[in-house]
Structure formats: C-alpha cells, structure tokens
CSV table of C-alpha atoms in Angstrom, one decimal:
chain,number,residue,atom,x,y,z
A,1,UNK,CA,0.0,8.3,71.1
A,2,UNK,CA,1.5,9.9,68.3
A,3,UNK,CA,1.6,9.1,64.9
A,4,UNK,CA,3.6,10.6,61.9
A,5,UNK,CA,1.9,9.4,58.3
A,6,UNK,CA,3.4,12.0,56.1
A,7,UNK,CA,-0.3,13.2,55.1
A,8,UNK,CA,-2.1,16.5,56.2
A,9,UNK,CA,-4.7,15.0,58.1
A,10,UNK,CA,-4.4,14.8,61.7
A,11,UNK,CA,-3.3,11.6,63.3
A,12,UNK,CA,-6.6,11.4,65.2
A,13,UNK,CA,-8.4,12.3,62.7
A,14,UNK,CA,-7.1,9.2,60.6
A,15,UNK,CA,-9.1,5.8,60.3
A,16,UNK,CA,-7.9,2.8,62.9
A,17,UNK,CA,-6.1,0.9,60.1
A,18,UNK,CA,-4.5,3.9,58.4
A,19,UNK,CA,-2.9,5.2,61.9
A,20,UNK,CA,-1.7,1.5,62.3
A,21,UNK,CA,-0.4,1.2,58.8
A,22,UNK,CA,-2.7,-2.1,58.0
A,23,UNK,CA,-2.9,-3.1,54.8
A,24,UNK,CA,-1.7,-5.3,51.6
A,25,UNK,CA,-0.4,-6.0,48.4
A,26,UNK,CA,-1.8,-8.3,45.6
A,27,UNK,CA,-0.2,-9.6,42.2
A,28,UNK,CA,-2.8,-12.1,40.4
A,29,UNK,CA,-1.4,-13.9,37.8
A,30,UNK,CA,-3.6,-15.7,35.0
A,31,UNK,CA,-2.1,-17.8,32.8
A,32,UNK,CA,-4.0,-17.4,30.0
A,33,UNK,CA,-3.8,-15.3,26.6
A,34,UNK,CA,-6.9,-13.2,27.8
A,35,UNK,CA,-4.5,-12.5,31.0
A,36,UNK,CA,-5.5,-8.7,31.1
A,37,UNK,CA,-9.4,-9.1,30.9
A,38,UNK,CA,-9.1,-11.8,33.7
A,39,UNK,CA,-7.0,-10.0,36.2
A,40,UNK,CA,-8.5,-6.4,35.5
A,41,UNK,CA,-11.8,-8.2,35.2
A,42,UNK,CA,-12.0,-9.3,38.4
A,43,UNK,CA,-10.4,-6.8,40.4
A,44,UNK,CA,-13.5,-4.5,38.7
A,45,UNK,CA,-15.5,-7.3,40.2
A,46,UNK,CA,-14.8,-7.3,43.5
A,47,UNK,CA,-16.7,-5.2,46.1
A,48,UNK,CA,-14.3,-1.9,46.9
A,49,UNK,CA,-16.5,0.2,48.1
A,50,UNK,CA,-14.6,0.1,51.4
A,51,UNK,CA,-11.1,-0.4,50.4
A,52,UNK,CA,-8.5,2.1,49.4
A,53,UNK,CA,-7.3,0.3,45.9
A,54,UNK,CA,-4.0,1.1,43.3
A,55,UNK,CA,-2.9,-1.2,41.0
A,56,UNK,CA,0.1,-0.4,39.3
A,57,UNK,CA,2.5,-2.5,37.0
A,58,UNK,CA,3.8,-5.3,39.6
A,59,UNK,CA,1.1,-5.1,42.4
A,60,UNK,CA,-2.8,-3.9,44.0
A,61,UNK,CA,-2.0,-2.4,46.9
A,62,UNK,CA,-5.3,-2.5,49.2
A,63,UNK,CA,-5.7,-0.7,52.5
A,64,UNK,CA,-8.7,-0.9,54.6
A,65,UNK,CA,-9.5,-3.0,58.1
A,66,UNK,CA,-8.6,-6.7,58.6
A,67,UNK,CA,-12.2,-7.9,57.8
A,68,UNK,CA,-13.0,-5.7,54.7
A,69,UNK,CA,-9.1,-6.1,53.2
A,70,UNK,CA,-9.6,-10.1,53.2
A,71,UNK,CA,-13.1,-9.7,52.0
A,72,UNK,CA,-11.8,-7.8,49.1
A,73,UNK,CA,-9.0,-10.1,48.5
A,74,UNK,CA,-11.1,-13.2,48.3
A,75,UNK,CA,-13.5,-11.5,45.8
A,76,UNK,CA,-10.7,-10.6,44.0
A,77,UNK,CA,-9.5,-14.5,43.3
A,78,UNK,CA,-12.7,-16.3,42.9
A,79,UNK,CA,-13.9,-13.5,40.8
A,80,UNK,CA,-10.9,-14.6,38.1
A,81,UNK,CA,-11.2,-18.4,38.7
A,82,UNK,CA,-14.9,-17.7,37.6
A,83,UNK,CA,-13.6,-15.8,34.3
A,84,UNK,CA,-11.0,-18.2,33.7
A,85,UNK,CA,-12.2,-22.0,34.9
A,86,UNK,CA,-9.6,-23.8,34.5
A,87,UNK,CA,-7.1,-21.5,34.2
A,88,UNK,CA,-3.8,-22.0,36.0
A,89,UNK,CA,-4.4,-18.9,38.5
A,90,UNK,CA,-1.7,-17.7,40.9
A,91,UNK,CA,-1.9,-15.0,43.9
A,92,UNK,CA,0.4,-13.4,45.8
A,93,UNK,CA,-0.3,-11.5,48.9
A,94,UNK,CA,1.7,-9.3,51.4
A,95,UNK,CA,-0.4,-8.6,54.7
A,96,UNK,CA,1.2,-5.5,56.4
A,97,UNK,CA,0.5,-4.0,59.9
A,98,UNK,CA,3.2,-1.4,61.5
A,99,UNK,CA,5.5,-0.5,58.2
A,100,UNK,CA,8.0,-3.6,58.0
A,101,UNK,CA,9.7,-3.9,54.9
A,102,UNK,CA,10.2,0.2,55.5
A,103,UNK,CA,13.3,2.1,56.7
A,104,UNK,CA,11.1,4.7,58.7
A,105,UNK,CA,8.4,4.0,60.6
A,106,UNK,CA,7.2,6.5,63.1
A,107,UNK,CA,3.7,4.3,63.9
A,108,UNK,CA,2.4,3.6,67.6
A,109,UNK,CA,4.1,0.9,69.1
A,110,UNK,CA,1.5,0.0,71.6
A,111,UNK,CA,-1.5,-1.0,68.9
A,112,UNK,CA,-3.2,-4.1,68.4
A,113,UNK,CA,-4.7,-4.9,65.3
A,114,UNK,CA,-7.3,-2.6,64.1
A,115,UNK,CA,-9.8,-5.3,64.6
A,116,UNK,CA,-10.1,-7.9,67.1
A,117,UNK,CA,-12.8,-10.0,65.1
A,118,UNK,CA,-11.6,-13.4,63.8
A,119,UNK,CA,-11.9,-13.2,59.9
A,120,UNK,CA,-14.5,-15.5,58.7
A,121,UNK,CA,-15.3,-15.6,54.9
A,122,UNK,CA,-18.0,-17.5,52.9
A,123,UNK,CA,-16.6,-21.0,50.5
A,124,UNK,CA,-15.7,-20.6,47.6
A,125,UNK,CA,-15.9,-23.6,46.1
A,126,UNK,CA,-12.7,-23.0,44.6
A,127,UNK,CA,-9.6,-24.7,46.2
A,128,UNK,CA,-6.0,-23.8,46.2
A,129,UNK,CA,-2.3,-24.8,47.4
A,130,UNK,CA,-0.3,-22.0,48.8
A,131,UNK,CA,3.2,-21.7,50.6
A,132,UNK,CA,2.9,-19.2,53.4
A,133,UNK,CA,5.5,-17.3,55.2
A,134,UNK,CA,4.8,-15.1,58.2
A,135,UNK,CA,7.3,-12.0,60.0
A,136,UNK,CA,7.0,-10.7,63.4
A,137,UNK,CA,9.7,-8.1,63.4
A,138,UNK,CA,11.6,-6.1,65.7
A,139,UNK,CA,10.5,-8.5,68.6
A,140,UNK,CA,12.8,-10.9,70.1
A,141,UNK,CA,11.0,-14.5,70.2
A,142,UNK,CA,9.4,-14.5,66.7
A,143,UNK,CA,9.1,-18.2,66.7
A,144,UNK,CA,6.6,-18.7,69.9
A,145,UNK,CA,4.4,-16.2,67.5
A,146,UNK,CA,4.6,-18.2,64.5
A,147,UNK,CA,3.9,-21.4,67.2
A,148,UNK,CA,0.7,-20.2,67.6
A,149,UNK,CA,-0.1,-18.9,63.7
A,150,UNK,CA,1.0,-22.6,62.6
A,151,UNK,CA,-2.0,-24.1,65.6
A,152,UNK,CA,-4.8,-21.6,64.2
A,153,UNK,CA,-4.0,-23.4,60.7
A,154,UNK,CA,-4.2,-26.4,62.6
A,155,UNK,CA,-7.0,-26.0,64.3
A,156,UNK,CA,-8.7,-24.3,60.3
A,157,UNK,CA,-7.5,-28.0,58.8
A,158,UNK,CA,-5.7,-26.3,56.0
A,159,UNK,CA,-2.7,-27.2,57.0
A,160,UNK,CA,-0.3,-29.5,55.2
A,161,UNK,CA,2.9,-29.3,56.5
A,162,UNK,CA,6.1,-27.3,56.8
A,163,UNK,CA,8.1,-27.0,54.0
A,164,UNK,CA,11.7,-24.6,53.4
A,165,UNK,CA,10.6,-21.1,54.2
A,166,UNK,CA,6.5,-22.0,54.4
A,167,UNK,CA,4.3,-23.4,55.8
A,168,UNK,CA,2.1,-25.7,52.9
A,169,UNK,CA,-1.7,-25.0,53.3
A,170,UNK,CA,-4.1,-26.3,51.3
A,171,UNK,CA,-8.0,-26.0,51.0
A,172,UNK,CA,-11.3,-23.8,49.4
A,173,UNK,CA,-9.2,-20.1,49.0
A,174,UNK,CA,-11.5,-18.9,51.5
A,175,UNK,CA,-10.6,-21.0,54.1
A,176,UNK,CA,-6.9,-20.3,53.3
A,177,UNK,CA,-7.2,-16.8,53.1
A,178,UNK,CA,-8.7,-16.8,56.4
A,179,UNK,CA,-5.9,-19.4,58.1
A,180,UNK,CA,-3.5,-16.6,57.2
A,181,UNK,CA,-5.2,-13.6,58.0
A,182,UNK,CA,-6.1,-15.5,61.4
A,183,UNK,CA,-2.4,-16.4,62.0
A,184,UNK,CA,-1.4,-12.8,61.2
A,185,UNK,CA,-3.9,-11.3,63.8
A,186,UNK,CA,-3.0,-13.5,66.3
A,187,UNK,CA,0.8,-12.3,65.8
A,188,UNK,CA,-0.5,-8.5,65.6
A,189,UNK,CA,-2.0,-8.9,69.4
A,190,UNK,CA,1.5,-9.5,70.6
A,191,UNK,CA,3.9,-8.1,67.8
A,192,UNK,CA,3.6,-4.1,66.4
A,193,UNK,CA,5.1,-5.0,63.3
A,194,UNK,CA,3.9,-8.1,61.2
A,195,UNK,CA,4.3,-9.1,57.9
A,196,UNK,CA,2.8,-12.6,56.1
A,197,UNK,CA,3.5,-13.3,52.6
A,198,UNK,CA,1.4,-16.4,50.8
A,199,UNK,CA,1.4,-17.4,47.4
A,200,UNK,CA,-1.8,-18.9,46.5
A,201,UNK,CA,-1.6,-22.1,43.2
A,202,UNK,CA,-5.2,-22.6,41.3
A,203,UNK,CA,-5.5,-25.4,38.8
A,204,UNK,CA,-1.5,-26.1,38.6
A,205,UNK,CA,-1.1,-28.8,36.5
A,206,UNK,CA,2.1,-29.4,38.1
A,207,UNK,CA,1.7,-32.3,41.1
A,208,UNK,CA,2.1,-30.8,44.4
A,209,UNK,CA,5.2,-31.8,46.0
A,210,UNK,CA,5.6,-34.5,49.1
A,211,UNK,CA,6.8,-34.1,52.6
B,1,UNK,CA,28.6,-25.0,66.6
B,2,UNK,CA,25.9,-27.5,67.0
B,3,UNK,CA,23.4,-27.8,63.8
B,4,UNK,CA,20.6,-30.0,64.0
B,5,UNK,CA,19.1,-30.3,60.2
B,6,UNK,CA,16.3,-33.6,60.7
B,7,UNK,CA,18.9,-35.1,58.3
B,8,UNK,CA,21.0,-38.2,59.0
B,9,UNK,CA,24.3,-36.9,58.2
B,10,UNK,CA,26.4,-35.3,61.2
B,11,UNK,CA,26.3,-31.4,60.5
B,12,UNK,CA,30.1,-30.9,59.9
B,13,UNK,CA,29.7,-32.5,57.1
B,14,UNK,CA,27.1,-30.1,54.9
B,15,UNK,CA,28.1,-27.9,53.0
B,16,UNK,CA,28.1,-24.5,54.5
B,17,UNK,CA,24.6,-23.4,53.0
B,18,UNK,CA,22.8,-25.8,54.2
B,19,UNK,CA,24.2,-25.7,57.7
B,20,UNK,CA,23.1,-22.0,57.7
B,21,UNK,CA,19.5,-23.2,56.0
B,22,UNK,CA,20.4,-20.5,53.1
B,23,UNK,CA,17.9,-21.0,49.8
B,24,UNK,CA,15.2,-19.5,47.9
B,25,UNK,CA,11.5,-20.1,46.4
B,26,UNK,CA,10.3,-19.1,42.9
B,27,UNK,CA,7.2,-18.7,41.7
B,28,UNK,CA,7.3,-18.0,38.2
B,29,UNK,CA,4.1,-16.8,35.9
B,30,UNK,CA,3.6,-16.6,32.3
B,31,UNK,CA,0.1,-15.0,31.0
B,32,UNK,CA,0.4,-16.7,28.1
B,33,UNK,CA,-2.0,-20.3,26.8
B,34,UNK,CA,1.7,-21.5,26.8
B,35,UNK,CA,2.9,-21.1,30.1
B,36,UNK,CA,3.6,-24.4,30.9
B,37,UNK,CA,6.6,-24.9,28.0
B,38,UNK,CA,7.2,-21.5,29.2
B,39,UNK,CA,8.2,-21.9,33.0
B,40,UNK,CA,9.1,-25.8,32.7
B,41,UNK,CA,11.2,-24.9,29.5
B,42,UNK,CA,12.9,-22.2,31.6
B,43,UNK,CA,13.7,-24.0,34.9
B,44,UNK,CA,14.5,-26.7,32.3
B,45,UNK,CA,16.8,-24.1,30.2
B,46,UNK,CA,19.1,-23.1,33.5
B,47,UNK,CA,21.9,-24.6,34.8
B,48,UNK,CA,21.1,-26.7,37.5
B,49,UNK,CA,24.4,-27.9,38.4
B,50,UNK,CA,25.3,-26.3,41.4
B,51,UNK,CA,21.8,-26.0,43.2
B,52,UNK,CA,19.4,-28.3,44.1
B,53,UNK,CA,15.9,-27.8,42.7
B,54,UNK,CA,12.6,-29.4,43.5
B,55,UNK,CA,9.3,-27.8,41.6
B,56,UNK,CA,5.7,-28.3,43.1
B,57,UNK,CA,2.2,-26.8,42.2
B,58,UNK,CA,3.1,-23.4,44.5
B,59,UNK,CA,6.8,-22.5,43.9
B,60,UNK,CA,10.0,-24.2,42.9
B,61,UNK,CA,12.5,-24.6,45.8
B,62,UNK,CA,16.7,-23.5,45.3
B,63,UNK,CA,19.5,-24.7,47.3
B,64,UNK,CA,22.9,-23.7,47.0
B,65,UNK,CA,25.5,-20.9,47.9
B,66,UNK,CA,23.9,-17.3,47.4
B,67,UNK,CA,26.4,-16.9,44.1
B,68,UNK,CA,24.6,-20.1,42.7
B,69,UNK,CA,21.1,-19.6,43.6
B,70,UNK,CA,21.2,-15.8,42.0
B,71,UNK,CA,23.0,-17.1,38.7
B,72,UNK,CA,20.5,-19.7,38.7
B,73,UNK,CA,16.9,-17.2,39.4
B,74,UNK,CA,18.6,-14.8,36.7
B,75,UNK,CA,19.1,-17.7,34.6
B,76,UNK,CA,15.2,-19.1,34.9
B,77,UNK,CA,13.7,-15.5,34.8
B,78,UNK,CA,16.0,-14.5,31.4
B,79,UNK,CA,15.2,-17.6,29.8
B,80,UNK,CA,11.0,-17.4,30.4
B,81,UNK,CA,11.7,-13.7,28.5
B,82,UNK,CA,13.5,-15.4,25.8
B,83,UNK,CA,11.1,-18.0,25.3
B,84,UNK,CA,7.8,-16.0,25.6
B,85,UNK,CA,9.0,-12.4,24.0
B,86,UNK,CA,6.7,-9.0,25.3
B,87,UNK,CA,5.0,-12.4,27.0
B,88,UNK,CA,3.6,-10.3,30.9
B,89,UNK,CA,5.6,-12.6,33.3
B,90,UNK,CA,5.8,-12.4,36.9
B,91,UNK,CA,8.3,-13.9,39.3
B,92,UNK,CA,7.9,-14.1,43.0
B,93,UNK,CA,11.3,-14.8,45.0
B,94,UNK,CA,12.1,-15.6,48.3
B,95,UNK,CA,15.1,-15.8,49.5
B,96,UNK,CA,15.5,-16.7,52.9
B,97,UNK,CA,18.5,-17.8,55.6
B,98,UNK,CA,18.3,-19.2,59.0
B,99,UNK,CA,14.6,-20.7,59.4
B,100,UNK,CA,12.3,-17.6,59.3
B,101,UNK,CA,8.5,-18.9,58.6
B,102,UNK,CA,9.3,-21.8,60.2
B,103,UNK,CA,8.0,-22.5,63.7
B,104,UNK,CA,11.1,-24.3,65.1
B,105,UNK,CA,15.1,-23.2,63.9
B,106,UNK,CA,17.9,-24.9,65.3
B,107,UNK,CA,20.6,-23.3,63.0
B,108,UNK,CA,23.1,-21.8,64.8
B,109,UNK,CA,23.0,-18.1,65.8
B,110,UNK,CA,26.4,-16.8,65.2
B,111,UNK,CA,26.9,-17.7,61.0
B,112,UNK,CA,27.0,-14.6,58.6
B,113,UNK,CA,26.5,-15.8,55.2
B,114,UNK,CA,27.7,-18.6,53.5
B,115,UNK,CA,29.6,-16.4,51.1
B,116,UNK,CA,31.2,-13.1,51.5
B,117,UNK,CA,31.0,-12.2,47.8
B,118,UNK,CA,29.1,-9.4,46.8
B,119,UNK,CA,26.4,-10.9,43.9
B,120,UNK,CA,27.0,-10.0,40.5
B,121,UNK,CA,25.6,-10.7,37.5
B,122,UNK,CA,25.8,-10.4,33.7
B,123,UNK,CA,23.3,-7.5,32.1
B,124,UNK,CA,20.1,-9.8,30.6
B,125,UNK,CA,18.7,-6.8,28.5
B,126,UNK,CA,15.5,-7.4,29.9
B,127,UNK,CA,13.8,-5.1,32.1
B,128,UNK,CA,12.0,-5.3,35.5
B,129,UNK,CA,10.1,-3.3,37.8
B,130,UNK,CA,10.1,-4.7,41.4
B,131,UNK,CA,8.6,-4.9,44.7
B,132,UNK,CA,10.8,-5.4,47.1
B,133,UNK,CA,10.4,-6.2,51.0
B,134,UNK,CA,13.3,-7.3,53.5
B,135,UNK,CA,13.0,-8.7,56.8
B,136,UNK,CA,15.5,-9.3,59.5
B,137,UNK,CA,14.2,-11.7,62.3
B,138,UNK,CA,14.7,-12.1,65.8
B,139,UNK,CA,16.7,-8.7,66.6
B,140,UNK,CA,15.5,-5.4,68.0
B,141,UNK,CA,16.6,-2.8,65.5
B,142,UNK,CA,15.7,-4.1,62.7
B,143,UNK,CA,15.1,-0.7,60.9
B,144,UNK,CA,19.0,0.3,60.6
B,145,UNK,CA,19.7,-3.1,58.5
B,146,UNK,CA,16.7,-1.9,56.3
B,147,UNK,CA,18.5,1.2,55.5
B,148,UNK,CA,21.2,-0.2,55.0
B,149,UNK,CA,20.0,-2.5,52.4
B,150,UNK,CA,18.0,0.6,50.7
B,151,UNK,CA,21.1,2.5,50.6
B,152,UNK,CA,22.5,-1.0,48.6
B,153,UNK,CA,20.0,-0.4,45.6
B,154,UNK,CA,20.4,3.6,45.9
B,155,UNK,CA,24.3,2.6,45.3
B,156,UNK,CA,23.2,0.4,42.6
B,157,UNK,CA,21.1,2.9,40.8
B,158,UNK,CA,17.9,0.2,40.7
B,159,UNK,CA,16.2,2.3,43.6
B,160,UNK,CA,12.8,4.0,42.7
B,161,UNK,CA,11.4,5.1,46.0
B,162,UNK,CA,9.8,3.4,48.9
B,163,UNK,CA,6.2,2.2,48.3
B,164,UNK,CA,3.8,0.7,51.1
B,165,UNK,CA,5.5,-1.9,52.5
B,166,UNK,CA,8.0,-2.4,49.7
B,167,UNK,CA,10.9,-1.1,48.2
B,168,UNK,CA,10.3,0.1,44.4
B,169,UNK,CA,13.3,-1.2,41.9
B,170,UNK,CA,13.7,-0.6,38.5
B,171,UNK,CA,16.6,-2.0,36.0
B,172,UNK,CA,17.7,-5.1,34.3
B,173,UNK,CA,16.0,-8.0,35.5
B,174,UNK,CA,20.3,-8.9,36.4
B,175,UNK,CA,20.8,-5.8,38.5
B,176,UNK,CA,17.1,-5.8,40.1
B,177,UNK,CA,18.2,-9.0,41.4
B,178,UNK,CA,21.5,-8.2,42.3
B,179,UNK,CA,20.3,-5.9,44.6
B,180,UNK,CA,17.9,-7.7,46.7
B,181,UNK,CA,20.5,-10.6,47.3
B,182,UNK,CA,23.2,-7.6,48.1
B,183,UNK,CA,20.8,-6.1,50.2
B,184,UNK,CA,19.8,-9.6,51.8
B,185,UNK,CA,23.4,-10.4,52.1
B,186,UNK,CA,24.4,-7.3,53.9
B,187,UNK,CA,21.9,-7.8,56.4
B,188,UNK,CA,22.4,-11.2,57.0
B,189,UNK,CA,26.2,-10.4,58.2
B,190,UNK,CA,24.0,-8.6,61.2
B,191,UNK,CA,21.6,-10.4,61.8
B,192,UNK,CA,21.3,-14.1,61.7
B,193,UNK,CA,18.1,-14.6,60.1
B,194,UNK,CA,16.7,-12.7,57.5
B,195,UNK,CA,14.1,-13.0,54.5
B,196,UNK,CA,13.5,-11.0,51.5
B,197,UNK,CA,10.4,-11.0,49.6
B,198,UNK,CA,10.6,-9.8,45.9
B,199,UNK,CA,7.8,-9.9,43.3
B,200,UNK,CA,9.6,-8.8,39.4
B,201,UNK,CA,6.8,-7.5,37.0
B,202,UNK,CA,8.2,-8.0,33.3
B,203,UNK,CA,6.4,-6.6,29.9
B,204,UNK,CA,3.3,-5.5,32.2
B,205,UNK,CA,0.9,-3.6,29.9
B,206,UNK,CA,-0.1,-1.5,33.4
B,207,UNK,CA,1.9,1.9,33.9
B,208,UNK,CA,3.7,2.1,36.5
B,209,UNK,CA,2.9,3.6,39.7
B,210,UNK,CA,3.7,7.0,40.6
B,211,UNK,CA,5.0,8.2,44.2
C-alpha cells in the first residue's frame, strides 16, 4: 500500500496509527475561575509518555494507538474532576481514523484499525452524561455501522437513549469513554474513514433532559 | 415523499425543517464561578421565537429553519461575551440534517435544504478561533463536497489552514459561524445528509496553533 503523509519519513517507516491517520482532538472546559490551572493541570497530569500531544487555543490534539489515545484521554478528565470536585466539567472529543473532516486524503483504503484489542479502562469513580455522535464516511450503508456501535453501548449499559443527533450515554467516564471508543472500532473494521464526536457533562447542575 | 417522524401529525403538515430533520446542538462553556447566570442568561438573552429550544445537562437542542437557528447560535454565543467580558468561553455546535448519528432515518432522500438562502449575519465584534469538521453521510465522494465547503470559508476570508481532522477558522464569532452553516448548506444541496462539527474558542489565554 501506499501512503502519502506529507512528512519526510517513509510511509513504512511510520507507526501503525500514524500511516492510518488515528487520532483525536480534546477541548476540556472547567467552569471554574481557576479554569487555567485545572485544564493545564491535568493535562500535565496525565501519562503522555506515549502520545504525540499539542494543545493550542481551541483544542489538544492527541495521536497515538486506540488503547494508549483513550488511556490518555481518561487521565486527562479524571485528573481535572480531582482538581476541581465539584466543578461543572465538560469534554469534547473528536476520534479520527482515515482523514474525514479533510479535503485530501491520500491514506490506505484497505486498513483496519491500528489495533484490534477492545478498549478496556479502569473506573473512575467519576460519572458523566454525554451526547455522542458517530460518522462512517464515504461508505454507502452508514446506518448498519452505527447499528452495531449503538448494541456495544448496549451491551456496556451506558446507554440511555437516542436523542436529535446522539446517542445519550450515561455512566463512570471510563465506562463511557470506552462505549465510544468500542463503537468507533467496531465501525473502523468495516469503514476506512470514521469519525465519532462525544461531549462528555460532569457535575451539571442543569437536570438531564427526558426521552 | 413519504416522511415518517415517530410524531402523530401526518408529515405534509410540518414545517419543512422538520420534515428534513434539520437542527443543531450547543454546548456552551464559561470558565468562570459564574457560568451558570452566564450560559442560562444567554440562552435566556436570545430570541427564541422562531426555534424550538430544549436545554439538558450535555447540550441545548435548536430547531428551526437554518436562517433561525444561526441567528439564534450567534445570538447565544454574543450574548455569553457580553455578559462574561475577556470571560474563556467555549461553544461546541452541531449542526446536523437528515438523521446522521442516529441508527434508524426515515427522512426522505431527495430534500436539499430547507432554505436556499445563503446565511448571513450581523458583525458581533467578538472574535473566534474555530475548529471545524464537516461530514457528508451516505455518499461515495464525499471528499469533493469538503472542498467545496473549504473553498466557502476561503471565499469568506475566515479560512486558516487545515488542521488534523478539522478545518482552522478565524474571524468574528458572526462570520466564523456563517461559514460552517454556508459550508453545511452547500453540501447538503448534494448530499442528503450531512453533519458539521464546530468547537469556537473565545478569549483563550493559549496561543494559537501554528501550521
């Protein structure tokens, strides 16, 4: 196969994940005076020892495989819901694989995802409420796919119900995280290009809306 | 056309955005100890009169005609600014038509959009930097409506340069958002459904990224 990624390295030479353009995109909000020290705080926290990591005035991008990007991402949250308990917290994450959202993309269209292990991640202990959206693109029959994302929430228990434009999940952030990672895989075996969006709610003190 | 909605009234009688499930989610931050008089006061500050607008712990939901919703997210994300001045504020939009993220759609294949009306909307004087992420559902080829909506914000001079799997914009919060509906729009006369994903970054103390 070849790949174009616009750097010097050869394509062969690249890791998995880079050649398959796998990665995301974070913006943590804290909703809190000490905003900066929180948000900073804990993405200092986190483990990134085998992430890529830029944060830049709207987002974090984060590239690395599956398993170590969602790792990341979870240490990320908890980490600021342990510098700011209480705090009305929100996260929102783009999940990438392929380059959707991209005009070019020159990326192999024959890979699966860069790892075939499910993503399993420790409790938290903290929970949240997220809306979740998830894009397999430039396949015809994108709605079979998001079928079977919408049973592994099922089958996780975090899922609530389908609202306009998401799916409503709720439970301990890891277990959420994991439900969309999961549902993104499973897309990524069958679909090139995938993109899932979720915005993650901690400590609203708004009610969460009914069915 | 046949359009089944889960409602009770007979589908020639909606109005025309709902029959083509056209409408947005917000989710609005404010890193301030007063976000909640922020983001309630400024939901509470626009004018609700032509959308329909339901608010839970995640996001707050938008209904309407593509002209309404826009004047309506410019109206919420203008008056956050003006109630929380150099206040870091974050909004998270997605705008979405036929059923993408659902796992079932029953809208009707052959609808452009509701409106044919290219978005406009007053100057705000408050700035933005944006990610930006666009996809059409459903149809091989989805690349070519991409660039076509890039070349939208390039004619509207809020184009920055393409980022991982986003779109950089820059500009008044009006125009950042005038050309990811414009952008949405154009591909949703192609291509039947279509969601955008765009995360505004307002008074961040974090530089900006560089390409």
């Amino acid at each position: 196969m070849t790949v174009t990624t616009g750097r010097d390295q050869p394509p062969d030479q690249l890791p998995i994940h880079e050649a398959l353009g796998v990665g995301c995109r974070l913006s943590l909000a804290a909703m809190t005076d000490d905003f900066a020290d929180v948000i900073l705080g804990a993405l200092a926290d986190a483990d990134a020892s085998d992430v890529e990591v830029e944060t830049d005035d709207v987002s974090t991008y984060v590239a690395g495989p599956e398993p170590a990007l969602l790792r990341y991402l979870r240490e990320v949250v908890v980490a600021a819901a342990a510098r700011a308990p209480g705090v009305h917290l929100s996260a929102t994450i783009l999940l990438s694989r392929g380059c959707p959202g991209e005009a070019r993309c020159e990326l192999p269209a024959d890979g699966g995802p860069a790892s075939d292990a499910a993503i399993e991640l420790p409790a938290s202990g903290v929970r949240a409420a997220a809306h979740w959206s998830l894009y397999p693109l430039g396949a015809n029959g994108h709605l079979p796919a998001i079928e079977r994302a919408i049973e592994v929430a099922r089958r996780d228990g975090t899922y609530v119900r389908s609202e306009h434009y998401a799916t409503r999940l709720e439970g301990d952030v890891a277990d959420v995280l994991a439900t969309v990672a999961n549902g993104w895989l499973e897309v990524g075996r069958h679909v090139q290009h995938v993109a899932s969006h979720v915005t993650l709610s901690i400590a609203s003190p708004t009610p969460g809306g009914e069915a």
